[in-house]
PDB file of C-alpha atoms in Angstrom:
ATOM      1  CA  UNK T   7       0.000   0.000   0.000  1.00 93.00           C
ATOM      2  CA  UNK T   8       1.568   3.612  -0.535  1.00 98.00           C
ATOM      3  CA  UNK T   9       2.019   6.096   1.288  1.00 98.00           C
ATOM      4  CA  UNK T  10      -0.999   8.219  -0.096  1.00 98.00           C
ATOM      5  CA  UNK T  11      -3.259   5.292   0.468  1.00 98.00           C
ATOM      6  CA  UNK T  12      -2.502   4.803   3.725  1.00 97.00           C
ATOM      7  CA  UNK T  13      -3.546   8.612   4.494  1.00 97.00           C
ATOM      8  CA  UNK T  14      -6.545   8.333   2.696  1.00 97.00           C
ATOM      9  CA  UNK T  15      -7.715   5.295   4.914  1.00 96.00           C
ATOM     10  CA  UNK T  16      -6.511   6.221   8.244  1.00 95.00           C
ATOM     11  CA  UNK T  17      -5.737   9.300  10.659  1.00 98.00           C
ATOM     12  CA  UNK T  18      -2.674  10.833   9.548  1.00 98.00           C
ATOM     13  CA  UNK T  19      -0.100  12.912  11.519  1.00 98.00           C
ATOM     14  CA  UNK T  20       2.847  14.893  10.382  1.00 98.00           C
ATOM     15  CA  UNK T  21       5.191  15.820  12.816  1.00 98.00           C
ATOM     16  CA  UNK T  22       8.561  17.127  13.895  1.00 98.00           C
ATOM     17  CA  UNK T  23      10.743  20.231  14.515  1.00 97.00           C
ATOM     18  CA  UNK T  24       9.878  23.446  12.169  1.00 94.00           C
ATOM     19  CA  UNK T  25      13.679  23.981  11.368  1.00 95.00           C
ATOM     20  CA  UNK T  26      16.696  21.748  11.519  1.00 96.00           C
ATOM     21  CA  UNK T  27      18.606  22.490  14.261  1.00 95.00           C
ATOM     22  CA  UNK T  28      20.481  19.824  14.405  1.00 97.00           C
ATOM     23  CA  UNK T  29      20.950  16.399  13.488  1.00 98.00           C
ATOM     24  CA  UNK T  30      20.883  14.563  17.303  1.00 98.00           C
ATOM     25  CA  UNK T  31      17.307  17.141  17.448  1.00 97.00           C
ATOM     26  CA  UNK T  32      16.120  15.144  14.811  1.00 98.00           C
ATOM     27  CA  UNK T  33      16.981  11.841  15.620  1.00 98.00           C
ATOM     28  CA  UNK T  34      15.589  12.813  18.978  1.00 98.00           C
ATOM     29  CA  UNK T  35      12.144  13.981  17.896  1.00 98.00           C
ATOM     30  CA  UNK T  36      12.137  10.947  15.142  1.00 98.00           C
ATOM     31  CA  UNK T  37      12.058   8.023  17.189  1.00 98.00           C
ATOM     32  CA  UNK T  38       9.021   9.615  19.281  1.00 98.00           C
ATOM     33  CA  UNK T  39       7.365  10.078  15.931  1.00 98.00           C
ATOM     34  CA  UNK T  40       8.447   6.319  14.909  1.00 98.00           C
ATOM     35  CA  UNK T  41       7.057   4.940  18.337  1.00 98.00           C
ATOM     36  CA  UNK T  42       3.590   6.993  18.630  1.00 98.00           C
ATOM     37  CA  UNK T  43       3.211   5.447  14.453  1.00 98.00           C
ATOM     38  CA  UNK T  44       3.652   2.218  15.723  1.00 98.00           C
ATOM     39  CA  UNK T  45       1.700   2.306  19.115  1.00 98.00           C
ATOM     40  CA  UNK T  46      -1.252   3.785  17.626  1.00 98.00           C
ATOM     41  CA  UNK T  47      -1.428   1.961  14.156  1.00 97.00           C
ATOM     42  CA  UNK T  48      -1.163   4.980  12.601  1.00 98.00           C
ATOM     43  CA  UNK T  49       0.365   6.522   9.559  1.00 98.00           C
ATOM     44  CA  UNK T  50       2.885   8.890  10.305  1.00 98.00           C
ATOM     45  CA  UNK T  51       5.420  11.632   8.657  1.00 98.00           C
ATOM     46  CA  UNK T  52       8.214  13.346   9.944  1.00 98.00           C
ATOM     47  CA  UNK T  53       8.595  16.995   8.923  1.00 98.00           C
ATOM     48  CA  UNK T  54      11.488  19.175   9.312  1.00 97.00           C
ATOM     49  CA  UNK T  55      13.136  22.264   6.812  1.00 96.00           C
ATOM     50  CA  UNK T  56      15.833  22.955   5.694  1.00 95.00           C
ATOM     51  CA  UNK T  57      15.086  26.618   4.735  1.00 88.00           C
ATOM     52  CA  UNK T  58      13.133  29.074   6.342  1.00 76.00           C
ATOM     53  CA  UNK T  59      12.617  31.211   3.556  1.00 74.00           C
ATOM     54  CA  UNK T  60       9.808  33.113   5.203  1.00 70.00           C
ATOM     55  CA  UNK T  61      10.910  34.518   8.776  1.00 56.00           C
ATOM     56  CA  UNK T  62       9.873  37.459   9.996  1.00 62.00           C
ATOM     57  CA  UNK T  63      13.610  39.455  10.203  1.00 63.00           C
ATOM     58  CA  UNK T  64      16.724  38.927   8.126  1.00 69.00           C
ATOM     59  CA  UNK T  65      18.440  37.912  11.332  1.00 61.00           C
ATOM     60  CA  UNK T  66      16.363  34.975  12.222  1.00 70.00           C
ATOM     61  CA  UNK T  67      17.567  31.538  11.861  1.00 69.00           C
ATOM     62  CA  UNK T  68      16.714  29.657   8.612  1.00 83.00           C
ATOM     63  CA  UNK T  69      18.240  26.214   8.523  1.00 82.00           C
ATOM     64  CA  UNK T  70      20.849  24.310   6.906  1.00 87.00           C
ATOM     65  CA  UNK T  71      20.223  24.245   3.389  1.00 92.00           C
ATOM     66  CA  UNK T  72      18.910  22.452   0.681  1.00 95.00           C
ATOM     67  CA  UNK T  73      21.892  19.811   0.601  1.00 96.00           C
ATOM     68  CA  UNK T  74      22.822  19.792   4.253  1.00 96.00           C
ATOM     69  CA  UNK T  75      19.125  19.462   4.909  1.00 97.00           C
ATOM     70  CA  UNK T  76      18.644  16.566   3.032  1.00 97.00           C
ATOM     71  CA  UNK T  77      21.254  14.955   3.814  1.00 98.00           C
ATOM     72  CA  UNK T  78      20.112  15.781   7.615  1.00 98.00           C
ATOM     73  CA  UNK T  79      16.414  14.093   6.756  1.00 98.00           C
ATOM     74  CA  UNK T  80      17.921  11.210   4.934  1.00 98.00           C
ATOM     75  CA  UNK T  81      19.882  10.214   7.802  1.00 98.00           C
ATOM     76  CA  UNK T  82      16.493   9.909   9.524  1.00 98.00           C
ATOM     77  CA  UNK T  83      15.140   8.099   7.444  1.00 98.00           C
ATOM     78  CA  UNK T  84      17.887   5.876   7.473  1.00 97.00           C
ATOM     79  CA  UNK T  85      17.750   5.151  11.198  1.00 98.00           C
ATOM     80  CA  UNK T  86      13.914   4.823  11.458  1.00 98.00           C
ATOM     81  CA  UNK T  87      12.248   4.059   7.774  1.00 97.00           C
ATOM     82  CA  UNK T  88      10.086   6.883   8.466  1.00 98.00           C
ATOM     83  CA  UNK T  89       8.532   8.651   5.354  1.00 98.00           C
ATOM     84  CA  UNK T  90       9.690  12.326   5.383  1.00 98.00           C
ATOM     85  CA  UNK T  91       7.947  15.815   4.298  1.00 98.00           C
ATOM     86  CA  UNK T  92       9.858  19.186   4.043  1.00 98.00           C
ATOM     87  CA  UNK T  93       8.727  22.355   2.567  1.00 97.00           C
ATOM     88  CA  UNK T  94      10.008  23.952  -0.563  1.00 98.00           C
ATOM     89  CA  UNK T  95      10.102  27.596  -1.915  1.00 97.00           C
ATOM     90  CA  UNK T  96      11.586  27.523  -5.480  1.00 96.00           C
ATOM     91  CA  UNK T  97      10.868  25.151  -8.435  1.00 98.00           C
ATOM     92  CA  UNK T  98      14.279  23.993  -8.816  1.00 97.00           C
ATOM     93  CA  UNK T  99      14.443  22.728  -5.232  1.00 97.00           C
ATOM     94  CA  UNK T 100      11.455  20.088  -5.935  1.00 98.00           C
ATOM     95  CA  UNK T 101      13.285  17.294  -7.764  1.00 98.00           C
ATOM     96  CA  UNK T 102      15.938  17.480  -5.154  1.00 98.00           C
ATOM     97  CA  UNK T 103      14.327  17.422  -2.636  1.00 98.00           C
ATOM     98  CA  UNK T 104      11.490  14.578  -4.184  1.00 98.00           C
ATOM     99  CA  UNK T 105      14.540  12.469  -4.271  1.00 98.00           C
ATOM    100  CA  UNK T 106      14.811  12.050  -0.436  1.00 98.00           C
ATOM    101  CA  UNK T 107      11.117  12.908   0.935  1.00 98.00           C
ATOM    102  CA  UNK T 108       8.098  11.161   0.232  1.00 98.00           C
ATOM    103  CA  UNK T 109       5.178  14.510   0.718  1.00 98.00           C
ATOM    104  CA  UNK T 110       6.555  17.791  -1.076  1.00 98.00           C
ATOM    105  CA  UNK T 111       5.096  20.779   1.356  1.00 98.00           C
ATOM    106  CA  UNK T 112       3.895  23.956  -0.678  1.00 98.00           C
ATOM    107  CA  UNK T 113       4.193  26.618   1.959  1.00 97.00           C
ATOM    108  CA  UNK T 114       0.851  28.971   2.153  1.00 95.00           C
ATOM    109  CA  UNK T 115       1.976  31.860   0.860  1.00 93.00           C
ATOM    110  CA  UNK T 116       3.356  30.114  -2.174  1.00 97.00           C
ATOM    111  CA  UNK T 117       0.555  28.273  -2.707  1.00 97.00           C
ATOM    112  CA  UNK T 118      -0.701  29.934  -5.869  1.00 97.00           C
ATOM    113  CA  UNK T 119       2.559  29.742  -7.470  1.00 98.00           C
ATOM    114  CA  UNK T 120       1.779  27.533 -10.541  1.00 98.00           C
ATOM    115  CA  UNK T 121       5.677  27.029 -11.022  1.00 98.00           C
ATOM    116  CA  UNK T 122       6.234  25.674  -8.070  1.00 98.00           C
ATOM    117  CA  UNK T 123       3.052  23.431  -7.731  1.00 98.00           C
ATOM    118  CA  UNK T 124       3.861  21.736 -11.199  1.00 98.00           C
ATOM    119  CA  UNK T 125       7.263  21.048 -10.625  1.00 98.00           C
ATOM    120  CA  UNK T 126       6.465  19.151  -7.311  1.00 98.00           C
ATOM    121  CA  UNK T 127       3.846  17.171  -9.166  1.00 98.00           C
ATOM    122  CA  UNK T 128       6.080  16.575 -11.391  1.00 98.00           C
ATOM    123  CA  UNK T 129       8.405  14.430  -9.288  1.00 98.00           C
ATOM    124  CA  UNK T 130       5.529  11.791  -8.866  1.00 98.00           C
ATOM    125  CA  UNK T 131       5.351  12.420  -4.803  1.00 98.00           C
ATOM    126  CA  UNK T 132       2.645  13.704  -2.369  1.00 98.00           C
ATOM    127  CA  UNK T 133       1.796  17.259  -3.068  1.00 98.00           C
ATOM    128  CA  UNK T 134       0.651  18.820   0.696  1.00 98.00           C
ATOM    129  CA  UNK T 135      -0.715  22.119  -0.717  1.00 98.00           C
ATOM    130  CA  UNK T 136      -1.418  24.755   2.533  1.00 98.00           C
ATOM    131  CA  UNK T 137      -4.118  27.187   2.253  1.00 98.00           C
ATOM    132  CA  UNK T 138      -2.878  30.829   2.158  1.00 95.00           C
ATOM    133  CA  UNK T 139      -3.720  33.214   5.170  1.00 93.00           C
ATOM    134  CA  UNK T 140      -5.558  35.582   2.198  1.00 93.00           C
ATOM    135  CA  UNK T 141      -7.849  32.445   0.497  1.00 96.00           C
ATOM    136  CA  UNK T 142     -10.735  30.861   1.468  1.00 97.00           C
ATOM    137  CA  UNK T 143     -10.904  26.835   1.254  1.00 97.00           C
ATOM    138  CA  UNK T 144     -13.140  26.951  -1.728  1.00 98.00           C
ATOM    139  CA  UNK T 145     -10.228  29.016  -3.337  1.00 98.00           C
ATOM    140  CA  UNK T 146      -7.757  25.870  -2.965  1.00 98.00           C
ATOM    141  CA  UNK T 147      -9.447  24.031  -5.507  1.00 98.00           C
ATOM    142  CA  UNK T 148      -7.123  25.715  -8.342  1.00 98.00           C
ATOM    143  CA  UNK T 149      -4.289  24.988  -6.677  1.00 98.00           C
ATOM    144  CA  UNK T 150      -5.376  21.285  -6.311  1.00 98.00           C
ATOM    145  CA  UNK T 151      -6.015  21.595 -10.069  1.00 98.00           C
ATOM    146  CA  UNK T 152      -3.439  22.883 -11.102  1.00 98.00           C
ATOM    147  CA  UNK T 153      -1.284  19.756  -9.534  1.00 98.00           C
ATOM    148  CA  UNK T 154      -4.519  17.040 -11.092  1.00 98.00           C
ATOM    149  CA  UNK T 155      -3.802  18.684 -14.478  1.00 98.00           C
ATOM    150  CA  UNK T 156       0.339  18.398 -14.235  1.00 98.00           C
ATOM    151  CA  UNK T 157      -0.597  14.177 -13.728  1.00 98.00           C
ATOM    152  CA  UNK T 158      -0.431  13.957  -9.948  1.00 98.00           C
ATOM    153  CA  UNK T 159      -3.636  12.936  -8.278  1.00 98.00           C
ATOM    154  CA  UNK T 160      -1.721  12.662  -5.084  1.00 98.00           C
ATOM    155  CA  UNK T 161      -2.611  15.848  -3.505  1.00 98.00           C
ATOM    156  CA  UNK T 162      -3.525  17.048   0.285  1.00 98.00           C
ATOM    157  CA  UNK T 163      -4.917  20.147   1.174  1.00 98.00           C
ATOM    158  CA  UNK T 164      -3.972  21.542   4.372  1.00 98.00           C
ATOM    159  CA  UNK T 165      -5.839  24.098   6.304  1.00 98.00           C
ATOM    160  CA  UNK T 166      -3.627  27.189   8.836  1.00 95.00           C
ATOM    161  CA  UNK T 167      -5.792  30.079   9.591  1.00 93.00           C
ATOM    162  CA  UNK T 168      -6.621  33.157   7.737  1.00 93.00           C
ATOM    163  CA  UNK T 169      -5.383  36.792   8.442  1.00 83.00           C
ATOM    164  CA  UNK T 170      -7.496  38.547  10.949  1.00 69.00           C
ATOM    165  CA  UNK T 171      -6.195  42.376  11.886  1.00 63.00           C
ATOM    166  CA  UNK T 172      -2.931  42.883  13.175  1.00 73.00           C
ATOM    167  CA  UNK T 173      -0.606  39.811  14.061  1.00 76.00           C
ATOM    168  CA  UNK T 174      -2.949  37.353  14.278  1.00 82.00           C
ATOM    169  CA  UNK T 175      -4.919  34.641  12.656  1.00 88.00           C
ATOM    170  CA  UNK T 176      -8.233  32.857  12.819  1.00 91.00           C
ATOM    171  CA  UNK T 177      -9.856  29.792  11.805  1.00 95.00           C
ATOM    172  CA  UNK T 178     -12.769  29.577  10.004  1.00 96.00           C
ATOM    173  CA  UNK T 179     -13.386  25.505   9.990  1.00 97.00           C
ATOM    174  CA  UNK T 180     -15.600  25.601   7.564  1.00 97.00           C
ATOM    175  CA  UNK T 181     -12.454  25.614   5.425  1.00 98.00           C
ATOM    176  CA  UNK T 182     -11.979  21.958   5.985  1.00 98.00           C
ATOM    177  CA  UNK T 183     -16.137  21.005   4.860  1.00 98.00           C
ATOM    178  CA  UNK T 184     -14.994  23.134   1.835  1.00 98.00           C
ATOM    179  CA  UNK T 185     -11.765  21.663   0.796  1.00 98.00           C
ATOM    180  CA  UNK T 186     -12.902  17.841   1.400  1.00 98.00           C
ATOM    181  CA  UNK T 187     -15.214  18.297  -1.528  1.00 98.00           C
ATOM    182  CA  UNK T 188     -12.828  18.554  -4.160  1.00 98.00           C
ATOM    183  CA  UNK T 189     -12.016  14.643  -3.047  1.00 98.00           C
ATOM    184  CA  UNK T 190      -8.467  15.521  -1.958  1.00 98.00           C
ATOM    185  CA  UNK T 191      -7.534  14.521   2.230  1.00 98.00           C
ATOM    186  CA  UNK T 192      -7.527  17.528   4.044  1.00 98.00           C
ATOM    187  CA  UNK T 193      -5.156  18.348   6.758  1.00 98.00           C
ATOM    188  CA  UNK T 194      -5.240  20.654   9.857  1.00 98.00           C
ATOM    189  CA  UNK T 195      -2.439  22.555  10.608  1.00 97.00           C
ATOM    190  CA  UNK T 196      -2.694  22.631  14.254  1.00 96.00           C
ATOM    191  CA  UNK T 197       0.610  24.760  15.214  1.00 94.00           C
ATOM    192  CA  UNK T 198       0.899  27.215  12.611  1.00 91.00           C
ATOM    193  CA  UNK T 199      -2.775  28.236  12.857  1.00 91.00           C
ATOM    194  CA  UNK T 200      -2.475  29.877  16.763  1.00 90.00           C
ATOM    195  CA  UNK T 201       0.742  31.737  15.589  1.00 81.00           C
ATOM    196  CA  UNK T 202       0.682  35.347  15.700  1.00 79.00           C
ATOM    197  CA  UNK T 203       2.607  36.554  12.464  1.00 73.00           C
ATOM    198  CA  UNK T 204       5.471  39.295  13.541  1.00 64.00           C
ATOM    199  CA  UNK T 205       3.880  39.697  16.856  1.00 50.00           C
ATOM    200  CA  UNK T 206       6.711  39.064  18.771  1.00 51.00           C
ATOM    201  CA  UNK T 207       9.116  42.031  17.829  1.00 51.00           C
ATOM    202  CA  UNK T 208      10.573  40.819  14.804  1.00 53.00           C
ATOM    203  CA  UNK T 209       9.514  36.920  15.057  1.00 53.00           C
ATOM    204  CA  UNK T 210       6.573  35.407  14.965  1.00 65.00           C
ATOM    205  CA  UNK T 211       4.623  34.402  18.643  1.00 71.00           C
ATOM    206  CA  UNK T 212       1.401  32.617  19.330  1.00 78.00           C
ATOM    207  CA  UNK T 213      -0.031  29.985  21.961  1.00 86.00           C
ATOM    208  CA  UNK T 214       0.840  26.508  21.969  1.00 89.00           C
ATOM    209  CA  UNK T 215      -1.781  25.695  24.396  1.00 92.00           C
ATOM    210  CA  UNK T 216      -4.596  26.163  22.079  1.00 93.00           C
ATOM    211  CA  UNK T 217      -3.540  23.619  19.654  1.00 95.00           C
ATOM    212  CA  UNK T 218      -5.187  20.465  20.898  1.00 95.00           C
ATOM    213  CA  UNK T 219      -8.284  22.517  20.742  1.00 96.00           C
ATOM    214  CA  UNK T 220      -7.792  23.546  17.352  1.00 95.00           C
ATOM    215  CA  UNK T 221      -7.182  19.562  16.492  1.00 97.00           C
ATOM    216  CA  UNK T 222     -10.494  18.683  18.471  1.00 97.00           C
ATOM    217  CA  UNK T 223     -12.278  21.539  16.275  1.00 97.00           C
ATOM    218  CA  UNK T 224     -10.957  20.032  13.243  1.00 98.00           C
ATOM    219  CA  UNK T 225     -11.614  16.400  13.841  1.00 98.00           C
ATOM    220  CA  UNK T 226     -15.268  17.368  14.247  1.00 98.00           C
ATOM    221  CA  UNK T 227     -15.328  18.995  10.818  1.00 98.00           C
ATOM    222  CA  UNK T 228     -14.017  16.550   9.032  1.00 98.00           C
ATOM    223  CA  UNK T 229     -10.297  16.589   8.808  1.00 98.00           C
ATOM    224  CA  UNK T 230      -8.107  13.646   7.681  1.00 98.00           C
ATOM    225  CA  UNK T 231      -4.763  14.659   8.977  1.00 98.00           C
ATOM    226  CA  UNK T 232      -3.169  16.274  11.636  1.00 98.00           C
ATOM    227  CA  UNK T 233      -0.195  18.573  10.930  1.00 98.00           C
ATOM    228  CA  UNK T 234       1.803  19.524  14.735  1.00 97.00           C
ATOM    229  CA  UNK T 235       5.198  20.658  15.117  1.00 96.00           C
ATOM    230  CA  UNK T 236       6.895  19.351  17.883  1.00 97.00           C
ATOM    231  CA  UNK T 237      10.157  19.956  20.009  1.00 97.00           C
ATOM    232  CA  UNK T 238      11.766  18.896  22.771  1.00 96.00           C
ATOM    233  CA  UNK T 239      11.887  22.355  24.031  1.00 96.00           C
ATOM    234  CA  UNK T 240      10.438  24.756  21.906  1.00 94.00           C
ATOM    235  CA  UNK T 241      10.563  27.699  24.799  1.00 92.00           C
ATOM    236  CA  UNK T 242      14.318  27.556  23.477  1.00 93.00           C
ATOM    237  CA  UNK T 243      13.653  26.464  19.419  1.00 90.00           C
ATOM    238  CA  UNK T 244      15.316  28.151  17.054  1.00 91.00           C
ATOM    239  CA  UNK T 245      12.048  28.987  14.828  1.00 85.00           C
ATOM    240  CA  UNK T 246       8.134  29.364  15.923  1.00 79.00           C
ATOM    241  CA  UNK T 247       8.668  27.724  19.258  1.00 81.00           C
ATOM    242  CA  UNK T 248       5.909  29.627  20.865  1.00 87.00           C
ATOM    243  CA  UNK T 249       3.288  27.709  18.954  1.00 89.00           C
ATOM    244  CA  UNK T 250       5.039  24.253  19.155  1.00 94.00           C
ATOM    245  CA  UNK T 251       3.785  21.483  21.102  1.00 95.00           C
ATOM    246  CA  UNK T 252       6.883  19.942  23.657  1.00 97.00           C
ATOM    247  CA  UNK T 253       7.702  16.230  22.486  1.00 97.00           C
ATOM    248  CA  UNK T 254       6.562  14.974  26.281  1.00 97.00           C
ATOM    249  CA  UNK T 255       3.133  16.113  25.296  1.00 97.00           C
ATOM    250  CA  UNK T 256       2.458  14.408  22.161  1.00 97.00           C
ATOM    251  CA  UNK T 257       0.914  11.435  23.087  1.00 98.00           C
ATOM    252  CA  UNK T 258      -1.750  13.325  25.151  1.00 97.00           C
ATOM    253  CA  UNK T 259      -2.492  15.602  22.147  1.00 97.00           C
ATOM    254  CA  UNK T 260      -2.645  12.957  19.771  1.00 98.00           C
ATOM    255  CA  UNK T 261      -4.604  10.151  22.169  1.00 97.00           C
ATOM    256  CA  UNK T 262      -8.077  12.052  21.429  1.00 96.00           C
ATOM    257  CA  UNK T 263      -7.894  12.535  17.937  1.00 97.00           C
ATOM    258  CA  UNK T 264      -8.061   8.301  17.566  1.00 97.00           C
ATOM    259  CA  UNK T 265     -11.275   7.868  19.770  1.00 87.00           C
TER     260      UNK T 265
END
């Protein structure tokens, strides 16, 4: 069974660190994710980038790289036989990148960037399309079509909040009803929607403790998936730890979502 069938019949959980830090962070956070997939029967993927293309100052910490990245994720897979997901921001970076991960990640704001959606569906992988802060979820079908119509019919659609005033987001759930009727799994992306975009003075804050509300809110419209970063101590993470849920939590997040 692949990959994409497996998320289609069951739960589905990405998870892991938003940025590589380092390699013993990800081995760390990996074998969590490896155990909770096997305790709970359920299909899981292990995200990390390699690039944060998108912080809030010039100063912030991106990540490693394309090529260290991968070669970062790769060594992950190696050790656990996890499939992997990573995000990418330029079209050149997708067959790279496709030739270590299993789910190419189209980041939200990119999202209508028909470039960049066609070369990932090009590569033959999962294309995990999120829903940009300034679209509504019956906007994603083009997005999803424009992938269909480049030969892909692996596609997820991920839902993350829309802009609401000033550094800060809101959900409208609804998104999720909307989205599952093109046919596609839908995903909720349970860390990045209680951010607060540049509302930290130069970086990005939010609430972590609202996300396994936001996954309980989800699961009752619908959703498939379950996107949640996770870190072993995201009050010290190099990138978005305010909205990241601590590794010693996971199972208690994830333990309602399955009943």
């Amino acid at each position: 069974m692949t990959l994409f069938e497996q998320i289609q019949q069951k739960p589905f959980f990405i998870l892991g660190p938003c940025v590589m830090e380092s390699q013993d962070l990800l081995y760390q956070v990996a074998e969590q994710v490896a155990r909770v997939g096997q305790q709970y029967n359920i299909p899981v993927i292990f995200k990390s980038s390699f690039d944060k293309a998108n912080r809030t100052s010039i100063s912030s910490y991106r990540g490693p790289g394309l090529e260290k990245g991968l070669e970062m994720l790769q060594k992950v897979k190696e050790r656990f036989n996890l499939p992997l997901t990573t995000d990418i921001h330029e079209s050149y970076q997708a067959a790279v990148a496709g030739e270590v991960v299993d789910i190419l990640q189209i980041p939200a704001f990119l999202c209508r960037q028909t470039d960049l959606l066609v070369a990932a569906a090009q590569t033959g992988k999962v294309v995990n399309v999120k829903k940009a802060q300034f679209l509504s979820g019956q906007d994603m079908f083009y997005p999803a079509q424009k992938v269909l119509e480049a030969g892909n019919q692996q596609v997820i659609l991920t839902e993350r909040g829309n802009m609401y005033g000033y550094n800060n987001l809101a959900v409208d759930f609804r998104n999720i009803h909307d989205m599952k009727s093109f046919g596609h799994p839908v995903c909720m992306d349970c860390t990045h929607s209680v951010q607060r975009p540049g509302g930290a003075g130069g970086k990005t804050g939010g609430d972590r403790t609202f996300v396994p509300m936001m996954a309980q809110a989800a699961k009752a419209f619908g959703a498939d998936g379950y996107f949640m970063e996770v870190h072993p101590d995201p009050d010290n993470a190099l990138s978005d730890g305010p909205n990241m849920i601590k590794l010693s939590d996971l199972d208690k997040v994830i333990e309602p979502l399955l009943s």
